[in-house]
Amino acid sequence: MMRLEPSSGDDGGPFSILCVCTGNVCRSPAAERLLAARLGEAVSVSSAGTHALIGKPVSPPMARLIADAGAEPRGFSARLINEALVRRADLILAMAHDHKAMIAEEWPAAVRRLFTLKELQRLLGEIDTERLPTGPVDVRLRSAIPLATAQRRRVDDPSLDDVTDPYGRSDETYLRAFTDIDRAVDRIARVVAPDRDRPPEPRRVDHGSVDLR
Amino acid sequence: MELRDYLEILRRRWLSACIVAALVLAGAAAVTFTMTPKYTATTRLFFAVQDTQSVTDLAQGSTFTQKQMTSYAQVATSPLVLDPVIKKLHLPTTAQDLAKSVSVVVPTDTVILEVSVTGTDPQQAAKIANAVGDKLTHITSDLSPQRANGDQAVKATVLAEALTPTSQSSPNVPRNLAVGLVLGLLLGVGVALLRNVLDTKIRGDHDIRALTDQPLLGTIAFDENLPQHPVVVADDPLSAPSEAIRRLRTNLQFVDVSGSAKTIVITSSISGEGKTTTSINLAVSLAAAGSTVLLIDADLRRPSVATCLGMEGRAGLTSVLIGRASVDDVTQQWRGTNLHVLPSGPVPPNPSELLGSTAMVNLLGDLGRYFDVILMDSPPLLPVTDATVLTKHSDGCLVVVGADRVHRGQLTESLRNLETAGATLFGVVLNKVARRDAPAYVYESGYYGSAEPSEPEPEPEPNVPRRAVEAESQAS
């Protein structure tokens, strides 16, 4: 039988989002923590890496930026992506188009649940949000996905939907990557969780003295 | 070929003809203006017999002189005359060399001698001419027979002294330019005809009809926006290419009157003829008319369907063929319509083999139960055998012909390959036709080129999943 809806993850739990990048210490943890903060408990967000630095915490420059935005960078341990994670996820957000390609090739059954983060941001910007059902975040998210899919069209340069990899690079690059992720998360949140406010940014006198333990 | 055909060729190739003509003219001008101008000064001498007593004498004398004119002409250019001239004018030359610049003409049936001297210095030429004329009168007296009374019988008188020529005698600028122009035009026409003979690219309907009897199912105009916005039937439904696609769709139904054709391979002779764009637009158009359509990217060497539609192409046909995924998992719906797309999947090392495999045959059989039409975008016919392999498992094929891209020989060969393979060819589609090669209706949008555009079909509503509707009704 031809199913017309996106295949969903098969764990029967809350709507789950898997964020994927290379090392799982910069981009995908940031996406994970920011999405969790913005979307709340109706959705479970996790992350993994295609070449993960297994066991490592969030890279310090990124951890600072996450904390400054009011989300929680602590209690994180990088892990490698695997079939179980992919199968469970209702939505997979790759940070760049080559992660997306790799996942599609390795686990083809996930392809209809697969977007790059900035691609989803772009596509959600094209949909008519009036058509989303009122209801909890996960319900809106499930409906938003086929509507976003229907907005796909040819892009001149797929790498424009990539979040640059800041690992080992300057603070500016970290800030740029973080800002990209933050904006994308913001768009997603405003579409599917319009009633939830942004978490307030903690007042700080000092720059970058967050305890990472 | 008739005159009309020649004129048609010239109309199309006017630019190269003009360029050649201009170049030849320019060449003629360049040569002419770099040649050193020469000037010719002419003096005229009258030869007569003197002291004639009677008319008879006069007549005889006249005849005598006339017969002598040729000899006098020779004398004029002999060292006898020229050496003294050289000495007198201090010319740095020899009599032999100077003779080359001196020409003598005796107008027929006259006793007049015209001595012309040609040189680069007009004044010098005049001086030399006059000196020659002058000397010639003396020499004539010396040479002529003497009468009894000591007078010379023949006397030469200068009729007109040579004047300094004011305009050059050579090169003849107007004549040279005129010759250059005529030659240029002739060459231009020749080049245009030659180019036409050498150009074997397919350009228009007539080229195709000359090669094959297969039905021409569509003629699609070249649209420079197409690479950026490939799904023209959706993005610009009133445009000429969109109309052509709809016409193609209708014509396809005509050639398949029984409606039994389900799997259609879309291919071309070489790459770059626009078969992927044609496949996509035809698929969208068929879906818009109500059919459930599956578009398979069967070009496993250079797949491009997914990219054209903004989809992920690394999961698809090959994933299914090797058992890593089911068709259910990897087909993607296009904009929520009746069109589903099966991208190529990862590029395999053995495309031909996969396309001819039992798995592929079985897959096509299964898919036929869910779809009204299955279109397969495949690689071109000439470089590889994939398309020919596919036609064996399909109901027929469509050959896209890229005008201005494919050569007649290539199309002939690819059609022959299909025939040899026993494939059913539904027809050909002429694509990317340039404005100047297209019949009027191809470029004008709107029915028969009228001012009113034709109605596009209404787009079906994208599906919102049932669950969402249920949730909505639950929430309210």
XYZ file of C-alpha atoms in Angstrom:
689
model
C 0.000 0.000 0.000
C 1.332 3.437 -0.761
C 1.573 5.512 2.337
C 1.354 9.183 1.687
C 2.398 10.471 5.059
C 5.937 10.669 6.289
C 6.959 7.494 7.964
C 7.243 8.099 11.662
C 9.599 6.744 14.213
C 8.410 3.538 15.775
C 8.841 3.815 19.482
C 5.362 5.025 20.306
C 6.717 7.590 22.730
C 6.514 11.377 22.491
C 7.420 13.026 19.235
C 11.196 12.721 18.985
C 13.676 14.838 17.112
C 17.220 13.720 16.362
C 19.784 16.405 15.510
C 22.855 15.232 13.601
C 26.218 16.760 12.824
C 29.756 15.391 12.516
C 31.346 15.416 15.970
C 28.228 15.844 18.091
C 30.039 18.444 20.205
C 29.151 21.777 18.531
C 26.206 22.109 16.184
C 23.880 19.253 17.009
C 24.140 19.718 20.797
C 23.277 23.393 20.329
C 20.277 22.485 18.177
C 19.252 19.819 20.683
C 19.354 22.079 23.729
C 17.781 25.080 22.018
C 14.951 23.000 20.562
C 14.330 21.336 23.904
C 14.112 24.717 25.613
C 11.753 26.143 23.007
C 9.513 23.181 22.314
C 9.012 21.884 25.820
C 8.102 18.452 27.107
C 5.702 17.393 24.356
C 8.770 16.766 22.237
C 11.904 14.817 23.085
C 15.084 16.096 21.455
C 18.417 14.323 21.222
C 21.504 14.436 19.043
C 24.255 12.276 17.570
C 27.242 12.570 15.236
C 28.298 10.783 12.065
C 31.901 10.830 13.326
C 31.190 11.554 16.962
C 33.837 12.399 19.553
C 32.236 9.822 21.754
C 31.846 10.760 25.402
C 32.953 14.364 25.070
C 30.921 17.251 26.509
C 29.748 20.211 24.488
C 32.660 22.160 23.026
C 33.317 25.083 25.462
C 32.765 28.019 23.069
C 29.430 26.523 22.027
C 28.515 25.702 25.632
C 28.976 29.371 26.542
C 26.739 30.487 23.716
C 24.078 27.939 24.646
C 24.097 29.094 28.261
C 23.978 32.758 27.257
C 20.818 31.995 25.360
C 19.204 30.573 28.452
C 19.451 26.873 27.564
C 21.340 24.125 29.378
C 24.673 22.915 27.991
C 25.600 20.641 30.876
C 25.017 16.916 31.261
C 25.962 16.108 27.684
C 27.947 13.238 26.239
C 28.627 12.900 22.507
C 27.515 9.682 20.800
C 27.667 8.007 17.379
C 24.570 7.847 15.196
C 23.102 4.375 14.736
C 20.111 2.625 13.224
C 18.115 2.519 16.453
C 18.363 6.274 16.916
C 17.334 6.855 13.322
C 14.441 4.425 13.471
C 13.057 5.948 16.658
C 13.172 9.547 15.493
C 10.027 11.154 14.079
C 12.107 13.994 12.650
C 15.797 14.027 11.823
C 17.507 17.402 11.487
C 20.928 17.285 9.869
C 23.165 20.321 10.269
C 24.510 20.093 6.715
C 23.507 18.471 3.412
C 26.258 15.875 3.511
C 25.003 14.539 6.844
C 21.581 14.334 5.246
C 22.956 12.466 2.236
C 24.854 10.037 4.435
C 21.805 9.255 6.540
C 19.627 8.818 3.428
C 22.101 6.424 1.908
C 22.665 4.433 5.084
C 19.060 4.311 6.299
C 16.872 5.007 3.284
C 13.660 4.365 5.176
C 14.262 7.592 7.083
C 14.354 9.820 4.009
C 10.889 11.275 4.377
C 11.630 12.315 7.969
C 14.902 13.919 7.020
C 15.694 17.638 6.587
C 18.636 19.891 7.116
C 17.941 22.352 9.910
C 18.095 25.438 7.713
C 16.110 23.692 4.988
C 13.275 23.097 7.422
C 13.535 26.696 8.577
C 13.252 27.850 4.956
C 10.380 25.525 4.085
C 8.390 26.386 7.220
C 8.704 29.994 6.196
C 6.738 29.117 3.024
C 3.833 27.253 4.539
C 0.487 28.671 5.457
C 0.490 28.291 9.227
C -3.287 28.689 9.272
C -3.503 25.152 7.997
C -1.830 23.721 11.051
C -4.218 22.288 13.601
C -4.420 24.078 16.934
C -3.141 21.780 19.581
C -0.008 20.642 21.320
C 3.404 21.098 19.803
C 3.829 17.533 18.639
C 0.523 17.535 16.765
C 1.438 20.740 14.985
C 4.868 19.405 14.232
C 3.512 16.225 12.674
C 1.233 18.253 10.407
C 3.898 20.766 9.573
C 6.238 18.166 8.156
C 4.246 17.162 5.035
C 3.358 20.814 4.437
C 7.041 21.710 4.596
C 7.901 18.791 2.291
C 5.406 20.072 -0.252
C 7.308 23.371 -0.421
C 10.509 21.770 -1.649
C 11.900 23.042 -4.915
C 15.162 23.178 -6.737
C 17.877 25.137 -4.952
C 20.847 26.622 -6.746
C 23.288 25.725 -4.016
C 22.412 23.137 -1.368
C 25.307 24.265 0.809
C 23.404 27.471 1.546
C 21.280 25.331 3.849
C 24.340 24.185 5.779
C 25.406 25.334 9.226
C 29.154 25.858 9.054
C 31.235 23.522 11.214
C 32.922 25.725 13.815
C 34.972 23.026 15.501
C 38.538 24.209 16.046
C 37.816 27.576 14.466
C 37.469 31.139 15.686
C 34.947 32.574 18.111
C 33.325 34.434 15.213
C 32.722 31.151 13.419
C 31.203 29.681 16.563
C 28.972 32.709 16.920
C 27.931 32.493 13.272
C 27.066 28.795 13.548
C 25.217 29.379 16.793
C 23.246 32.270 15.359
C 22.232 30.174 12.340
C 21.007 27.426 14.636
C 19.264 29.835 16.979
C 17.404 31.532 14.160
C 16.325 28.229 12.675
C 15.104 26.949 16.029
C 13.298 30.222 16.549
C 11.443 29.875 13.249
C 10.491 26.270 13.990
C 9.303 27.215 17.448
C 7.251 30.137 16.227
C 5.460 27.905 13.746
C 4.784 24.873 15.928
C 4.886 26.333 19.439
C 3.620 29.888 19.011
C 2.273 30.072 22.525
C 5.522 29.266 24.212
C 7.789 32.222 24.977
C 11.505 32.334 24.549
C 13.228 31.409 27.812
C 14.585 34.592 29.414
C 18.292 35.101 28.962
C 20.078 34.931 32.317
C 21.477 38.238 33.528
C 25.212 38.071 33.642
C 27.837 40.568 34.555
C 30.747 38.457 33.529
C 31.362 36.993 30.062
C 31.847 33.266 29.711
C 32.303 31.988 33.229
C 29.754 29.188 33.067
C 30.388 26.109 35.088
C 30.480 23.188 32.681
C 30.567 20.322 35.124
C 16.985 22.882 -53.596
C 14.765 25.686 -54.691
C 15.418 29.379 -54.607
C 13.278 29.562 -51.501
C 15.594 27.171 -49.673
C 18.629 29.232 -50.629
C 16.973 32.390 -49.407
C 16.053 30.617 -46.198
C 19.666 29.583 -45.651
C 20.829 33.129 -46.295
C 18.248 34.513 -43.934
C 19.505 32.265 -41.164
C 23.173 32.702 -41.863
C 23.135 36.365 -42.802
C 25.511 37.220 -40.048
C 28.366 34.995 -41.152
C 27.794 36.007 -44.768
C 28.025 39.672 -43.810
C 31.111 39.137 -41.705
C 32.885 37.373 -44.557
C 31.860 40.093 -47.006
C 33.033 42.780 -44.618
C 36.346 41.019 -44.077
C 36.999 40.659 -47.795
C 36.067 44.281 -48.371
C 38.313 45.339 -45.529
C 41.097 43.242 -46.975
C 40.648 44.827 -50.386
C 40.650 48.267 -48.806
C 43.726 47.497 -46.746
C 45.622 46.249 -49.745
C 44.501 49.184 -51.868
C 45.391 51.840 -49.363
C 48.777 50.389 -48.572
C 49.765 50.265 -52.209
C 51.875 53.183 -53.282
C 49.862 55.429 -55.542
C 51.205 55.888 -59.009
C 50.619 58.730 -61.361
C 50.535 58.697 -65.120
C 51.445 61.624 -67.293
C 50.663 61.461 -70.991
C 51.918 63.417 -73.921
C 50.547 63.128 -77.416
C 52.404 63.394 -80.648
C 51.119 63.860 -84.180
C 53.009 62.326 -87.060
C 52.687 63.742 -90.473
C 54.229 63.722 -93.883
C 55.467 67.085 -94.985
C 55.396 68.998 -98.231
C 52.923 66.945 -100.044
C 52.145 68.271 -103.439
C 48.936 66.636 -104.260
C 46.105 64.785 -102.670
C 47.524 61.557 -104.001
C 50.792 62.352 -102.341
C 48.939 63.150 -99.170
C 47.048 59.931 -99.289
C 50.106 57.888 -99.936
C 52.027 59.783 -97.277
C 49.275 59.143 -94.767
C 49.279 55.461 -95.469
C 53.026 55.379 -95.172
C 52.982 57.131 -91.832
C 50.251 54.955 -90.456
C 52.239 51.897 -91.266
C 55.207 53.379 -89.514
C 53.384 54.115 -86.282
C 54.126 50.808 -84.667
C 57.767 51.273 -85.425
C 57.726 54.761 -83.979
C 56.083 53.318 -80.904
C 58.971 50.939 -80.488
C 61.429 53.737 -80.945
C 59.809 55.676 -78.160
C 60.781 53.071 -75.649
C 64.187 52.316 -77.085
C 67.491 53.420 -75.596
C 67.825 55.709 -78.571
C 65.193 57.939 -77.038
C 65.490 57.035 -73.384
C 69.224 57.350 -72.840
C 69.278 61.022 -73.732
C 66.193 61.538 -71.530
C 67.977 59.912 -68.632
C 70.984 62.023 -69.156
C 68.994 65.204 -69.499
C 66.941 64.662 -66.353
C 69.703 62.990 -64.374
C 67.570 59.938 -63.685
C 69.130 57.228 -61.565
C 68.012 54.451 -63.815
C 68.789 52.630 -67.011
C 67.014 52.791 -70.340
C 65.814 49.236 -69.836
C 64.296 49.991 -66.452
C 62.815 53.270 -67.571
C 61.193 51.567 -70.533
C 59.057 49.637 -68.080
C 57.451 52.817 -66.907
C 56.828 54.102 -70.389
C 53.950 52.908 -72.423
C 53.093 53.930 -75.919
C 49.677 53.695 -77.492
C 48.630 54.319 -81.045
C 44.883 54.730 -81.236
C 43.668 52.631 -84.160
C 43.732 54.200 -87.601
C 45.380 57.370 -86.396
C 48.826 58.873 -86.687
C 48.828 59.895 -83.101
C 51.161 58.496 -80.525
C 50.325 58.654 -76.836
C 53.327 58.357 -74.599
C 52.472 57.661 -70.979
C 54.902 57.627 -68.146
C 53.893 56.145 -64.819
C 55.726 56.863 -61.608
C 55.272 57.600 -57.933
C 56.181 61.264 -58.370
C 53.612 63.037 -60.553
C 55.867 65.937 -61.472
C 58.687 63.630 -62.378
C 56.336 61.592 -64.528
C 55.279 64.688 -66.432
C 58.856 65.766 -66.937
C 59.887 62.403 -68.258
C 56.912 62.231 -70.561
C 57.665 65.605 -72.036
C 61.316 64.776 -72.403
C 60.474 61.558 -74.183
C 58.029 63.389 -76.424
C 60.532 66.036 -77.190
C 63.286 63.590 -77.975
C 60.993 61.508 -80.069
C 60.259 64.429 -82.364
C 63.983 64.854 -82.972
C 64.634 61.197 -83.486
C 61.773 60.940 -85.892
C 63.363 63.599 -88.000
C 66.677 61.741 -87.832
C 65.086 58.487 -88.799
C 62.764 59.623 -91.487
C 63.757 59.410 -95.102
C 65.221 62.580 -96.507
C 63.794 64.332 -99.442
C 65.699 65.571 -102.356
C 65.550 69.077 -101.058
C 66.982 68.037 -97.641
C 63.709 68.192 -95.756
C 62.607 65.316 -93.629
C 59.599 63.519 -94.927
C 57.989 62.671 -91.620
C 57.680 65.094 -88.842
C 56.373 64.602 -85.370
C 54.743 67.432 -83.506
C 53.796 67.497 -79.879
C 50.026 67.817 -79.744
C 49.649 68.102 -76.050
C 52.303 68.333 -73.454
C 52.058 66.125 -70.452
C 50.501 67.854 -67.506
C 51.278 66.948 -63.947
C 48.664 64.401 -63.063
C 46.586 65.358 -60.085
C 44.987 62.014 -59.403
C 46.558 58.626 -59.136
C 46.227 56.135 -61.913
C 46.832 53.222 -59.738
C 45.604 51.697 -57.594
C 42.074 52.364 -58.810
C 40.365 52.788 -55.463
C 36.696 52.729 -56.505
C 37.275 49.773 -58.755
C 39.190 47.840 -56.126
C 36.568 48.451 -53.485
C 33.786 47.483 -55.842
C 35.590 44.276 -56.744
C 36.224 43.645 -53.068
C 32.562 44.089 -52.280
C 31.375 41.818 -55.045
C 33.951 39.191 -54.187
C 33.063 39.503 -50.516
C 29.401 39.013 -51.178
C 30.075 35.993 -53.348
C 32.336 34.500 -50.731
C 29.845 35.356 -48.019
C 27.106 33.514 -49.808
C 29.483 30.641 -50.401
C 30.396 30.461 -46.730
C 26.754 30.542 -45.711
C 25.953 27.665 -48.032
C 28.995 25.733 -46.897
C 28.122 26.165 -43.253
C 24.649 24.946 -43.990
C 25.956 21.830 -45.646
C 28.386 21.134 -42.816
C 25.861 21.809 -40.081
C 24.100 18.610 -39.348
C 22.385 19.687 -36.142
C 18.708 19.217 -35.861
C 17.001 22.539 -35.650
C 13.378 22.196 -36.438
C 10.389 20.037 -37.293
C 11.460 19.621 -40.896
C 14.790 18.124 -39.854
C 13.012 15.450 -37.870
C 10.445 14.695 -40.531
C 13.258 14.264 -43.007
C 14.812 11.605 -40.788
C 11.928 9.574 -39.502
C 8.258 8.813 -39.904
C 7.773 8.545 -36.170
C 5.137 10.917 -34.834
C 6.360 14.232 -33.545
C 4.418 14.456 -30.318
C 5.519 17.861 -29.177
C 7.629 20.891 -29.992
C 8.908 22.756 -26.967
C 10.471 26.174 -27.262
C 13.783 26.999 -25.692
C 13.319 28.758 -22.380
C 16.360 30.177 -20.655
C 14.615 30.156 -17.272
C 14.121 26.422 -17.364
C 17.382 25.381 -15.685
C 16.571 27.547 -12.661
C 12.869 26.774 -12.573
C 12.522 23.366 -14.156
C 8.910 22.665 -13.256
C 7.584 25.176 -15.729
C 4.101 23.635 -15.975
C 3.606 24.458 -12.307
C 5.593 27.671 -11.986
C 4.515 29.301 -15.243
C 1.505 27.391 -16.544
C 0.562 29.917 -19.204
C 3.908 29.917 -20.912
C 4.582 28.395 -24.311
C 6.635 25.482 -22.990
C 3.845 24.582 -20.562
C 1.333 24.544 -23.385
C 3.651 22.372 -25.403
C 3.908 19.902 -22.530
C 0.145 19.722 -22.235
C -0.072 19.163 -25.962
C 2.506 16.394 -25.614
C 0.414 14.805 -22.921
C -2.639 14.867 -25.169
C -0.743 13.529 -28.162
C 0.584 10.696 -26.052
C -2.984 9.696 -25.383
C -3.638 9.744 -29.116
C -0.815 7.340 -29.880
C -1.857 5.121 -27.022
C -5.538 5.002 -27.766
C -6.071 1.722 -25.931
C -4.742 3.338 -22.788
C -2.728 0.257 -21.999
C 0.643 1.908 -21.913
C 1.725 2.226 -18.363
C 5.495 2.284 -18.178
C 7.141 4.767 -20.500
C 10.872 5.268 -20.820
C 11.927 8.820 -21.603
C 15.305 9.116 -23.212
C 17.315 11.002 -25.817
C 20.279 10.378 -28.110
C 22.929 12.228 -26.140
C 23.053 14.120 -22.874
C 21.874 17.687 -22.538
C 18.810 17.388 -24.762
C 16.425 18.113 -21.904
C 14.905 14.722 -21.234
C 14.870 15.090 -17.436
C 13.079 18.423 -17.611
C 10.636 16.966 -20.139
C 10.056 13.898 -17.948
C 9.384 16.019 -14.880
C 7.008 18.370 -16.616
C 5.168 15.590 -18.389
C 4.796 13.767 -15.073
C 3.452 16.867 -13.322
C 1.106 17.502 -16.208
C -0.242 13.962 -16.212
C -0.792 14.132 -12.467
C -2.563 17.475 -12.791
C -4.965 15.855 -15.251
C -5.915 13.284 -12.652
C -3.633 10.280 -13.147
C -1.605 8.779 -10.316
C 1.893 9.085 -11.625
C 5.230 7.676 -10.531
C 8.351 9.310 -11.906
C 11.387 7.072 -11.530
C 14.860 8.482 -11.942
C 16.316 5.547 -13.852
C 19.417 7.483 -14.845
C 21.687 5.759 -12.374
C 24.794 7.364 -13.845
C 24.001 11.071 -13.643
C 20.741 11.306 -11.737
C 19.169 14.743 -11.695
C 15.466 14.359 -10.960
C 15.865 14.753 -7.197
C 17.997 17.869 -7.569
C 15.482 19.443 -9.946
C 12.742 18.922 -7.397
C 14.715 19.824 -4.262
C 14.499 16.256 -2.950
C 17.093 14.031 -1.369
C 18.278 11.641 -4.035
C 20.542 9.343 -2.039
C 17.668 7.084 -1.097
C 15.704 5.632 -4.002
C 15.564 3.035 -6.743
C 18.936 1.428 -6.103
C 18.198 1.234 -2.365
C 15.077 -0.735 -3.242
C 16.758 -2.942 -5.828
C 19.400 -4.111 -3.361
C 16.829 -4.667 -0.661
C 17.827 -1.874 1.706
C 14.451 -0.219 1.574
C 10.936 -0.760 0.367
C 9.363 1.428 -2.275
C 7.006 2.703 0.399
C 9.921 4.091 2.351
C 11.670 6.032 -0.353
C 9.023 7.380 -2.701
C 8.423 11.054 -2.153
C 5.231 12.879 -2.956
C 5.586 16.024 -4.999
C 3.890 19.088 -3.475
C 1.156 16.905 -2.084
C -0.144 16.004 -5.557
C -0.794 12.717 -7.361
C 2.797 12.692 -8.505
C 5.199 10.480 -6.608
C 8.889 10.433 -7.243
C 11.322 7.577 -6.837
C 14.781 9.158 -6.997
C 17.751 7.166 -8.197
C 19.249 6.300 -4.841
C 23.016 6.024 -4.420
C 24.908 5.705 -7.725
C 25.856 2.051 -8.284
C 28.852 0.660 -10.140
C 26.654 -1.468 -12.412
C 23.682 0.573 -13.626
C 22.878 -1.462 -16.749
C 22.850 -4.686 -14.808
C 20.564 -3.325 -12.114
C 18.128 -1.910 -14.633
C 17.896 -5.242 -16.403
C 17.714 -7.332 -13.250
C 14.812 -9.514 -12.148
C 14.421 -7.238 -9.146
C 13.741 -4.336 -11.493
C 11.269 -6.292 -13.593
C 9.413 -7.401 -10.474
C 9.462 -3.918 -9.061
C 7.909 -2.437 -12.184
C 5.273 -5.121 -12.113
C 4.409 -4.346 -8.485
C 4.365 -0.615 -9.021
C 1.980 -0.971 -11.922
C -0.734 -1.895 -9.442
C -0.565 1.442 -7.647
C 0.008 3.892 -10.447
C -1.796 4.843 -13.633
C 1.411 5.896 -15.343
C 5.063 5.199 -14.617
C 7.573 7.448 -16.324
C 11.235 6.498 -16.268
C 13.832 9.156 -16.882
C 16.753 7.215 -18.292
C 20.280 7.880 -19.591
C 20.750 8.792 -23.260
C 20.715 6.031 -25.876
C 24.042 6.439 -27.592
C 26.648 6.507 -24.823
C 25.250 3.560 -22.807
C 22.748 0.730 -23.194
C 20.706 1.440 -20.040
C 17.775 2.982 -21.878
C 17.606 0.185 -24.418
C 17.635 -2.343 -21.557
C 14.786 -0.498 -19.883
C 12.632 -0.440 -22.995
C 12.508 -4.221 -22.870
C 10.585 -4.040 -19.603
C 8.388 -1.129 -20.457
C 5.449 -0.451 -22.713
C 7.264 2.014 -24.887
C 9.510 4.984 -25.035
C 9.660 8.629 -25.950
C 12.762 10.138 -27.489
C 13.504 13.745 -26.651
C 15.396 15.582 -29.374
C 17.379 18.621 -28.290
C 17.368 21.082 -31.172
C 20.678 22.812 -31.686
C 22.320 20.090 -29.672
C 22.017 16.710 -31.360
C 23.180 15.930 -34.876
C 21.080 14.182 -37.496
C 23.424 11.223 -37.589
C 23.109 10.772 -33.839
C 19.336 10.772 -33.906
C 19.291 8.336 -36.812
C 21.593 6.023 -34.925
C 19.640 6.121 -31.704
C 16.354 5.462 -33.487
C 17.988 2.558 -35.234
C 19.209 1.162 -31.907
C 15.670 1.245 -30.598
C 14.376 -0.487 -33.685
C 17.004 -3.198 -33.419
C 16.100 -3.743 -29.783
C 12.478 -4.142 -30.771
C 11.363 -1.249 -28.618
C 8.017 0.434 -29.079
C 8.631 4.043 -29.900
C 5.627 6.222 -29.163
C 7.198 9.203 -30.815
C 9.710 11.998 -30.536
C 9.596 15.312 -28.767
C 11.454 18.273 -30.194
C 12.900 20.322 -27.355
C 14.782 23.619 -26.948
C 13.717 24.894 -30.325
C 15.181 28.324 -31.030
C 12.832 31.114 -31.903
C 14.077 31.454 -35.448
C 13.609 27.756 -36.157
C 10.198 27.384 -34.628
C 6.798 27.686 -36.224
C 4.889 30.616 -34.794
C 2.654 28.671 -32.456
C 5.562 27.220 -30.555
C 6.608 30.545 -29.150
C 3.276 32.185 -28.729
C 1.425 31.152 -25.679
C -2.305 31.071 -25.798
C -4.498 29.010 -28.046
C -3.488 29.512 -31.688
C -1.502 32.559 -30.648
C -4.587 34.506 -29.703
C -4.438 37.257 -27.123
C -6.305 35.235 -24.528
C -4.265 32.623 -22.756
C -5.717 29.144 -22.465
C -7.026 27.933 -19.138
C -4.557 26.087 -16.969
C -5.889 23.101 -15.052
C -6.737 23.755 -11.438
C -4.084 22.365 -9.133
C -5.364 19.703 -6.770
C -5.245 20.643 -3.076
C -2.195 19.357 -1.261
C -3.155 16.671 1.220
C -3.096 17.512 4.879
C -2.798 14.174 6.685
C -5.952 12.816 8.149
C -4.498 12.807 11.621
C -4.231 16.553 11.601
C -7.886 16.900 10.703
C -8.806 14.449 13.439
C -6.710 16.303 15.968
C -8.389 19.495 14.956
C -11.825 18.060 15.436
C -10.720 16.596 18.759
C -9.312 19.864 19.957
C -12.427 21.856 19.156
